[in-house]
Amino acid sequence: MRLSKLFGKTLRQTPSEAENISHQLLLRAGMIHQVAAGVYSYLPLGWRVLRKIEQIIREEMDSIGAQELMMPVLQPLELWEGTGRNLAFGETLFTLSDRRDRKLVLGPTHEEVITVLVRRNVQSYRDLPLLLYQIQTKFRDEPRPRGGLIRVREFTMKDLYSFDTDEEGLNITYGKVIQAYRNIYVRCGLSALVVEADSGAIGGKESHEFMVITPTGEDEIIYCSGCDYAANVERAESIKSPGDVGEMLPIEEVATPGIITIEELASFLGIPKSKTLKAVFYAADGELVFVTIRGDLEVNEVKLKNAVKCHRLALATEEEVKRAGLVAGSASPLGISGIKRVGDPSITLGTNFVAGANKPDTHLKNVNYPRDFDVDLVVDIATARAGEGCPKCGSRLLSTRGIEVGHVFKLGTFFSETLGAYYLDREGRQRPIVMGCYGIGTGRLLAAAIEQNHDDKGIIWPLPIAPYQVYLCALGMDNPEVASTSERLYTELEGVGVEVLFDDRMESAGVKFNDADLLGIPFRLTVSPRTLRSDSVELKQRTQREGELVPLKQVTERLKGLINPP
């Protein structure tokens, strides 16, 4: 490809709307164009990268026996109503009506559709195990699209679905897919960490995410300094520090004028926040939930949502709190009735806490569970933090940030039982098919590759996914010798299968070198009057500071050896 003919222009300045480094560099390199919030066009350079990522994915999926198919974007709403996931996805689900007023959705994922498809084509255990996948456009009405390709409303995803006869078969398949995913990230030049994750609206009893570690990642990862434990903060557990334990004292009322927050309360009484109990109110599908947690901890809303099994969870409004007869800032878990009550296990880690008295400007000292109050459910709803203990080995937990580039789920039999996907076992008995699902967002993977591979000059593409392998830079195309040598090299390299982006523009050396670094193509070949004086060209790798002169007669073989090492 001649750069003079390439659709898409590089930018010198970073667009003001670009938030993170991948967003900035993709826009500056002319690889994507924003059409609307969370909706992007891929320009030719970006599309070449995406196609290479998809090819790597296809090869790894095919290697474990998966079969590629294609399912529709439009799906009947009744399918989603049948599984209840229209409520689980909520406003994230794009819905529309056709001319006959039939309700449809734009598929954010395809569990329902694939289950019905398998139901009609699988009858016996002899048809299983089965792996089916597609690479297709998905739609999710994200409330806050951000980060360029990191969080969008329209995106391309590889979604794989597995079908087994039993849990043992699912475990085997799950392991194979995880290894295939590891292979994909290695081949794309990425280092990815496998972490425990929340299943969210997809469902299932177990799931793992693949995270590319980067300081700009939108997800927090909690991991152990002493073992292999790692989890998304939405799922992470920890051993909390024990509180002070002593003889339970009688409850004592104390005046706390103007005190509302835990920080103010601890400072006013001269006690650590761990000696207080925090009351937090939530609306779970419209029902008020009273949460009690130790004052030094924060509520993990994903854990709480899973614990109370609701579709929508939000902090209760001031009006909802007042209607329940509670006093915000001084609410007490004592004497509560008619409201769902959830307690974090931290309320058992200590004695003689300070809690609200459920009247203004007043708190209670020496409150103890379960002596003084009760809850309907004691469950871990606390956000794990760096410095706390690992739930597996007790070592100190650490924290980092990452970008999710893959998510795998053990779905079990929920979809097959709900939608009637059964098979006949060896004894002729009807059993539900055991399912798994496995996703990779290809655009997000592209962005993550940039987040992990860049410098202050631009992108540094890993060779397997680079849009082109060689940037042929002709300095002085008005010089007949430079022009003829560059044209000959371009033809020769393309003739042996080397992918070349030929910068044939009438631009200065500075402009061309800056664009070469910005675009991040692995190898730069420079032809100039200076190099031709020694019958050579300059070969420079994007990751190296200096180039080297290579005789013209050796250039092609040298590049072939670098691109496909023995």
mmCIF file of C-alpha atoms in Angstrom, residues 211-449:
data_model
loop_
_atom_site.group_PDB
_atom_site.id
_atom_site.type_symbol
_atom_site.label_atom_id
_atom_site.label_comp_id
_atom_site.label_asym_id
_atom_site.label_seq_id
_atom_site.Cartn_x
_atom_site.Cartn_y
_atom_site.Cartn_z
ATOM 1 C CA MET A 211 -6.844 -8.950 32.197
ATOM 2 C CA VAL A 212 -4.139 -6.991 30.424
ATOM 3 C CA ILE A 213 -2.300 -5.124 33.165
ATOM 4 C CA THR A 214 -1.990 -1.400 32.517
ATOM 5 C CA PRO A 215 -2.132 1.691 34.785
ATOM 6 C CA THR A 216 -4.949 3.095 32.647
ATOM 7 C CA GLY A 217 -7.176 0.020 33.025
ATOM 8 C CA GLU A 218 -10.774 0.607 34.098
ATOM 9 C CA ASP A 219 -10.877 -2.502 36.322
ATOM 10 C CA GLU A 220 -9.175 -2.958 39.683
ATOM 11 C CA ILE A 221 -7.564 -6.343 40.256
ATOM 12 C CA ILE A 222 -6.842 -7.748 43.697
ATOM 13 C CA TYR A 223 -4.083 -10.361 43.741
ATOM 14 C CA CYS A 224 -2.007 -12.209 46.313
ATOM 15 C CA SER A 225 1.660 -11.607 47.036
ATOM 16 C CA GLY A 226 2.138 -15.209 48.130
ATOM 17 C CA CYS A 227 -0.010 -17.457 45.885
ATOM 18 C CA ASP A 228 -1.875 -17.478 42.565
ATOM 19 C CA TYR A 229 -5.093 -15.890 43.879
ATOM 20 C CA ALA A 230 -6.345 -13.033 41.690
ATOM 21 C CA ALA A 231 -9.823 -11.590 41.248
ATOM 22 C CA ASN A 232 -11.632 -8.612 39.837
ATOM 23 C CA VAL A 233 -12.474 -6.281 42.738
ATOM 24 C CA GLU A 234 -16.168 -6.972 42.016
ATOM 25 C CA ARG A 235 -15.587 -10.596 43.032
ATOM 26 C CA ALA A 236 -12.504 -10.458 45.274
ATOM 27 C CA GLU A 237 -12.635 -11.744 48.830
ATOM 28 C CA SER A 238 -10.236 -11.040 51.666
ATOM 29 C CA ILE A 239 -9.480 -11.726 55.297
ATOM 30 C CA LYS A 240 -10.430 -8.549 57.144
ATOM 31 C CA SER A 241 -8.393 -7.299 60.078
ATOM 32 C CA PRO A 242 -9.958 -8.330 63.391
ATOM 33 C CA GLY A 243 -11.420 -5.617 65.578
ATOM 34 C CA ASP A 244 -11.031 -5.149 69.312
ATOM 35 C CA VAL A 245 -12.720 -7.956 71.229
ATOM 36 C CA GLY A 246 -13.654 -7.616 74.866
ATOM 37 C CA GLU A 247 -16.471 -8.072 77.345
ATOM 38 C CA MET A 248 -19.762 -6.870 75.924
ATOM 39 C CA LEU A 249 -20.800 -3.690 77.736
ATOM 40 C CA PRO A 250 -24.302 -2.265 78.231
ATOM 41 C CA ILE A 251 -25.635 -0.031 75.485
ATOM 42 C CA GLU A 252 -25.094 3.660 76.178
ATOM 43 C CA GLU A 253 -26.658 6.590 74.365
ATOM 44 C CA VAL A 254 -24.311 9.437 73.389
ATOM 45 C CA ALA A 255 -25.092 12.867 71.950
ATOM 46 C CA THR A 256 -23.456 13.498 68.572
ATOM 47 C CA PRO A 257 -24.665 16.944 67.453
ATOM 48 C CA GLY A 258 -24.277 17.531 63.724
ATOM 49 C CA ILE A 259 -22.438 14.232 63.218
ATOM 50 C CA ILE A 260 -23.504 12.376 60.062
ATOM 51 C CA THR A 261 -20.577 10.594 58.436
ATOM 52 C CA ILE A 262 -18.469 7.742 59.809
ATOM 53 C CA GLU A 263 -15.370 9.944 59.519
ATOM 54 C CA GLU A 264 -16.998 12.664 61.630
ATOM 55 C CA LEU A 265 -18.240 10.120 64.173
ATOM 56 C CA ALA A 266 -14.844 8.466 64.626
ATOM 57 C CA SER A 267 -13.118 11.834 64.971
ATOM 58 C CA PHE A 268 -15.722 13.170 67.426
ATOM 59 C CA LEU A 269 -15.479 10.116 69.711
ATOM 60 C CA GLY A 270 -11.738 9.616 69.245
ATOM 61 C CA ILE A 271 -12.092 6.031 68.021
ATOM 62 C CA PRO A 272 -10.980 4.212 64.847
ATOM 63 C CA LYS A 273 -13.595 3.773 62.109
ATOM 64 C CA SER A 274 -13.324 0.008 62.696
ATOM 65 C CA LYS A 275 -15.127 0.561 66.026
ATOM 66 C CA THR A 276 -18.231 1.856 64.254
ATOM 67 C CA LEU A 277 -21.061 0.247 62.289
ATOM 68 C CA LYS A 278 -22.085 1.860 59.033
ATOM 69 C CA ALA A 279 -25.697 1.851 57.836
ATOM 70 C CA VAL A 280 -26.286 2.065 54.073
ATOM 71 C CA PHE A 281 -29.690 1.986 52.384
ATOM 72 C CA TYR A 282 -30.358 0.543 48.940
ATOM 73 C CA ALA A 283 -33.358 0.088 46.685
ATOM 74 C CA ALA A 284 -33.254 -3.442 45.229
ATOM 75 C CA ASP A 285 -35.903 -3.782 42.502
ATOM 76 C CA GLY A 286 -37.864 -1.168 44.435
ATOM 77 C CA GLU A 287 -37.520 -2.899 47.829
ATOM 78 C CA LEU A 288 -35.601 -1.104 50.593
ATOM 79 C CA VAL A 289 -32.557 -2.964 51.910
ATOM 80 C CA PHE A 290 -30.827 -1.982 55.167
ATOM 81 C CA VAL A 291 -27.123 -2.851 55.037
ATOM 82 C CA THR A 292 -24.869 -2.963 58.089
ATOM 83 C CA ILE A 293 -21.105 -3.136 57.658
ATOM 84 C CA ARG A 294 -18.092 -2.221 59.795
ATOM 85 C CA GLY A 295 -17.332 1.471 59.468
ATOM 86 C CA ASP A 296 -13.858 1.122 57.949
ATOM 87 C CA LEU A 297 -15.165 -0.959 55.021
ATOM 88 C CA GLU A 298 -17.060 -0.122 51.831
ATOM 89 C CA VAL A 299 -20.066 -1.942 50.374
ATOM 90 C CA ASN A 300 -19.355 -3.853 47.167
ATOM 91 C CA GLU A 301 -22.558 -3.261 45.230
ATOM 92 C CA VAL A 302 -21.969 -6.153 42.834
ATOM 93 C CA LYS A 303 -21.716 -8.574 45.760
ATOM 94 C CA LEU A 304 -24.799 -7.042 47.371
ATOM 95 C CA LYS A 305 -26.789 -7.285 44.140
ATOM 96 C CA ASN A 306 -25.912 -10.967 43.857
ATOM 97 C CA ALA A 307 -26.705 -11.582 47.532
ATOM 98 C CA VAL A 308 -30.226 -10.124 47.355
ATOM 99 C CA LYS A 309 -30.791 -11.548 43.852
ATOM 100 C CA CYS A 310 -32.110 -8.365 42.288
ATOM 101 C CA HIS A 311 -31.917 -6.953 38.773
ATOM 102 C CA ARG A 312 -31.557 -3.302 39.713
ATOM 103 C CA LEU A 313 -29.719 -1.910 42.712
ATOM 104 C CA ALA A 314 -29.228 1.742 43.614
ATOM 105 C CA LEU A 315 -28.676 3.830 46.710
ATOM 106 C CA ALA A 316 -32.024 4.652 48.264
ATOM 107 C CA THR A 317 -33.240 8.211 47.928
ATOM 108 C CA GLU A 318 -33.690 10.473 50.940
ATOM 109 C CA GLU A 319 -37.457 10.205 50.503
ATOM 110 C CA GLU A 320 -37.341 6.376 50.488
ATOM 111 C CA VAL A 321 -35.289 6.419 53.692
ATOM 112 C CA LYS A 322 -37.683 8.803 55.437
ATOM 113 C CA ARG A 323 -40.708 6.743 54.366
ATOM 114 C CA ALA A 324 -39.179 3.740 56.136
ATOM 115 C CA GLY A 325 -38.921 5.729 59.361
ATOM 116 C CA LEU A 326 -35.117 5.866 59.308
ATOM 117 C CA VAL A 327 -32.847 8.803 60.078
ATOM 118 C CA ALA A 328 -30.013 9.191 57.593
ATOM 119 C CA GLY A 329 -26.732 9.805 59.404
ATOM 120 C CA SER A 330 -27.991 8.217 62.608
ATOM 121 C CA ALA A 331 -29.789 5.118 61.366
ATOM 122 C CA SER A 332 -29.647 2.140 63.672
ATOM 123 C CA PRO A 333 -29.790 -1.594 62.950
ATOM 124 C CA LEU A 334 -31.517 -1.994 66.342
ATOM 125 C CA GLY A 335 -35.256 -2.556 66.317
ATOM 126 C CA ILE A 336 -35.542 -2.671 62.521
ATOM 127 C CA SER A 337 -38.478 -4.650 61.144
ATOM 128 C CA GLY A 338 -40.378 -4.825 57.901
ATOM 129 C CA ILE A 339 -37.204 -4.134 55.904
ATOM 130 C CA LYS A 340 -34.788 -6.612 54.372
ATOM 131 C CA ARG A 341 -31.613 -6.540 56.495
ATOM 132 C CA VAL A 342 -28.195 -7.602 55.228
ATOM 133 C CA GLY A 343 -25.072 -7.726 57.369
ATOM 134 C CA ASP A 344 -21.459 -8.129 56.342
ATOM 135 C CA PRO A 345 -19.461 -10.688 58.416
ATOM 136 C CA SER A 346 -17.331 -7.775 59.637
ATOM 137 C CA ILE A 347 -20.076 -6.981 62.154
ATOM 138 C CA THR A 348 -18.864 -10.081 64.026
ATOM 139 C CA LEU A 349 -15.213 -8.966 63.996
ATOM 140 C CA GLY A 350 -15.174 -6.974 67.202
ATOM 141 C CA THR A 351 -17.324 -5.944 70.115
ATOM 142 C CA ASN A 352 -18.868 -2.778 71.529
ATOM 143 C CA PHE A 353 -19.362 -0.904 68.270
ATOM 144 C CA VAL A 354 -20.820 2.581 67.916
ATOM 145 C CA ALA A 355 -23.957 2.659 65.767
ATOM 146 C CA GLY A 356 -26.807 5.025 65.009
ATOM 147 C CA ALA A 357 -29.711 5.475 67.433
ATOM 148 C CA ASN A 358 -32.255 6.214 64.675
ATOM 149 C CA LYS A 359 -32.862 9.692 65.996
ATOM 150 C CA PRO A 360 -31.089 12.926 65.084
ATOM 151 C CA ASP A 361 -27.772 13.881 66.706
ATOM 152 C CA THR A 362 -27.599 10.633 68.686
ATOM 153 C CA HIS A 363 -25.612 7.407 68.506
ATOM 154 C CA LEU A 364 -25.367 4.265 70.626
ATOM 155 C CA LYS A 365 -22.177 2.897 72.145
ATOM 156 C CA ASN A 366 -21.494 -0.788 72.894
ATOM 157 C CA VAL A 367 -23.696 -2.260 70.152
ATOM 158 C CA ASN A 368 -23.038 -5.956 69.536
ATOM 159 C CA TYR A 369 -24.262 -8.533 67.050
ATOM 160 C CA PRO A 370 -26.281 -10.706 67.599
ATOM 161 C CA ARG A 371 -26.957 -9.591 71.170
ATOM 162 C CA ASP A 372 -28.564 -6.296 70.211
ATOM 163 C CA PHE A 373 -29.762 -6.653 66.645
ATOM 164 C CA ASP A 374 -30.433 -9.241 64.002
ATOM 165 C CA VAL A 375 -30.163 -9.418 60.208
ATOM 166 C CA ASP A 376 -31.861 -11.584 57.595
ATOM 167 C CA LEU A 377 -28.645 -12.446 55.794
ATOM 168 C CA VAL A 378 -24.970 -12.433 56.778
ATOM 169 C CA VAL A 379 -22.883 -12.476 53.609
ATOM 170 C CA ASP A 380 -19.636 -10.988 52.340
ATOM 171 C CA ILE A 381 -20.596 -7.676 50.734
ATOM 172 C CA ALA A 382 -17.375 -5.774 51.481
ATOM 173 C CA THR A 383 -14.948 -4.472 48.888
ATOM 174 C CA ALA A 384 -11.625 -6.267 49.243
ATOM 175 C CA ARG A 385 -8.597 -3.984 49.523
ATOM 176 C CA ALA A 386 -4.854 -4.153 49.137
ATOM 177 C CA GLY A 387 -3.199 -4.872 52.484
ATOM 178 C CA GLU A 388 -5.866 -7.296 53.674
ATOM 179 C CA GLY A 389 -5.308 -11.051 53.901
ATOM 180 C CA CYS A 390 -5.550 -13.491 51.001
ATOM 181 C CA PRO A 391 -8.562 -15.830 51.366
ATOM 182 C CA LYS A 392 -6.454 -18.754 50.051
ATOM 183 C CA CYS A 393 -3.151 -18.443 51.894
ATOM 184 C CA GLY A 394 -3.405 -15.465 54.242
ATOM 185 C CA SER A 395 -0.607 -13.498 52.570
ATOM 186 C CA ARG A 396 -0.912 -9.778 51.893
ATOM 187 C CA LEU A 397 -3.154 -8.756 49.013
ATOM 188 C CA LEU A 398 -1.963 -6.270 46.408
ATOM 189 C CA SER A 399 -3.826 -4.177 43.849
ATOM 190 C CA THR A 400 -3.283 -3.230 40.218
ATOM 191 C CA ARG A 401 -5.365 -2.090 37.271
ATOM 192 C CA GLY A 402 -6.204 -3.842 34.030
ATOM 193 C CA ILE A 403 -8.364 -4.024 30.923
ATOM 194 C CA GLU A 404 -10.626 -7.022 30.464
ATOM 195 C CA VAL A 405 -9.814 -8.730 27.146
ATOM 196 C CA GLY A 406 -11.758 -11.952 27.633
ATOM 197 C CA HIS A 407 -14.407 -13.502 29.870
ATOM 198 C CA VAL A 408 -15.335 -17.177 30.265
ATOM 199 C CA PHE A 409 -18.355 -18.617 32.097
ATOM 200 C CA LYS A 410 -19.570 -21.979 33.340
ATOM 201 C CA LEU A 411 -23.275 -21.594 32.605
ATOM 202 C CA GLY A 412 -24.373 -25.028 33.792
ATOM 203 C CA THR A 413 -27.936 -26.003 32.838
ATOM 204 C CA PHE A 414 -29.878 -22.760 33.322
ATOM 205 C CA PHE A 415 -30.324 -21.995 29.621
ATOM 206 C CA SER A 416 -30.814 -25.595 28.541
ATOM 207 C CA GLU A 417 -33.471 -26.262 31.184
ATOM 208 C CA THR A 418 -35.226 -22.931 30.604
ATOM 209 C CA LEU A 419 -35.269 -23.284 26.806
ATOM 210 C CA GLY A 420 -35.657 -27.065 26.602
ATOM 211 C CA ALA A 421 -32.253 -28.146 25.255
ATOM 212 C CA TYR A 422 -32.022 -31.800 26.358
ATOM 213 C CA TYR A 423 -30.217 -34.901 25.125
ATOM 214 C CA LEU A 424 -30.719 -38.645 25.602
ATOM 215 C CA ASP A 425 -27.948 -40.325 27.601
ATOM 216 C CA ARG A 426 -26.652 -43.895 27.093
ATOM 217 C CA GLU A 427 -29.606 -45.288 29.053
ATOM 218 C CA GLY A 428 -32.130 -43.316 27.031
ATOM 219 C CA ARG A 429 -32.856 -40.843 29.829
ATOM 220 C CA GLN A 430 -33.439 -37.209 29.020
ATOM 221 C CA ARG A 431 -30.882 -34.818 30.563
ATOM 222 C CA PRO A 432 -30.225 -31.077 30.214
ATOM 223 C CA ILE A 433 -27.147 -30.098 28.219
ATOM 224 C CA VAL A 434 -24.399 -28.534 30.345
ATOM 225 C CA MET A 435 -23.241 -25.235 28.839
ATOM 226 C CA GLY A 436 -20.385 -22.754 28.916
ATOM 227 C CA CYS A 437 -19.773 -19.475 27.091
ATOM 228 C CA TYR A 438 -16.550 -17.670 26.256
ATOM 229 C CA GLY A 439 -16.128 -14.150 24.884
ATOM 230 C CA ILE A 440 -13.362 -11.939 23.499
ATOM 231 C CA GLY A 441 -14.023 -8.354 22.418
ATOM 232 C CA THR A 442 -11.785 -7.931 19.402
ATOM 233 C CA GLY A 443 -11.808 -4.118 19.363
ATOM 234 C CA ARG A 444 -11.061 -4.008 23.065
ATOM 235 C CA LEU A 445 -8.187 -6.447 22.499
ATOM 236 C CA LEU A 446 -6.825 -4.115 19.810
ATOM 237 C CA ALA A 447 -6.986 -1.153 22.208
ATOM 238 C CA ALA A 448 -5.412 -3.165 25.023
ATOM 239 C CA ALA A 449 -2.490 -4.054 22.746
#
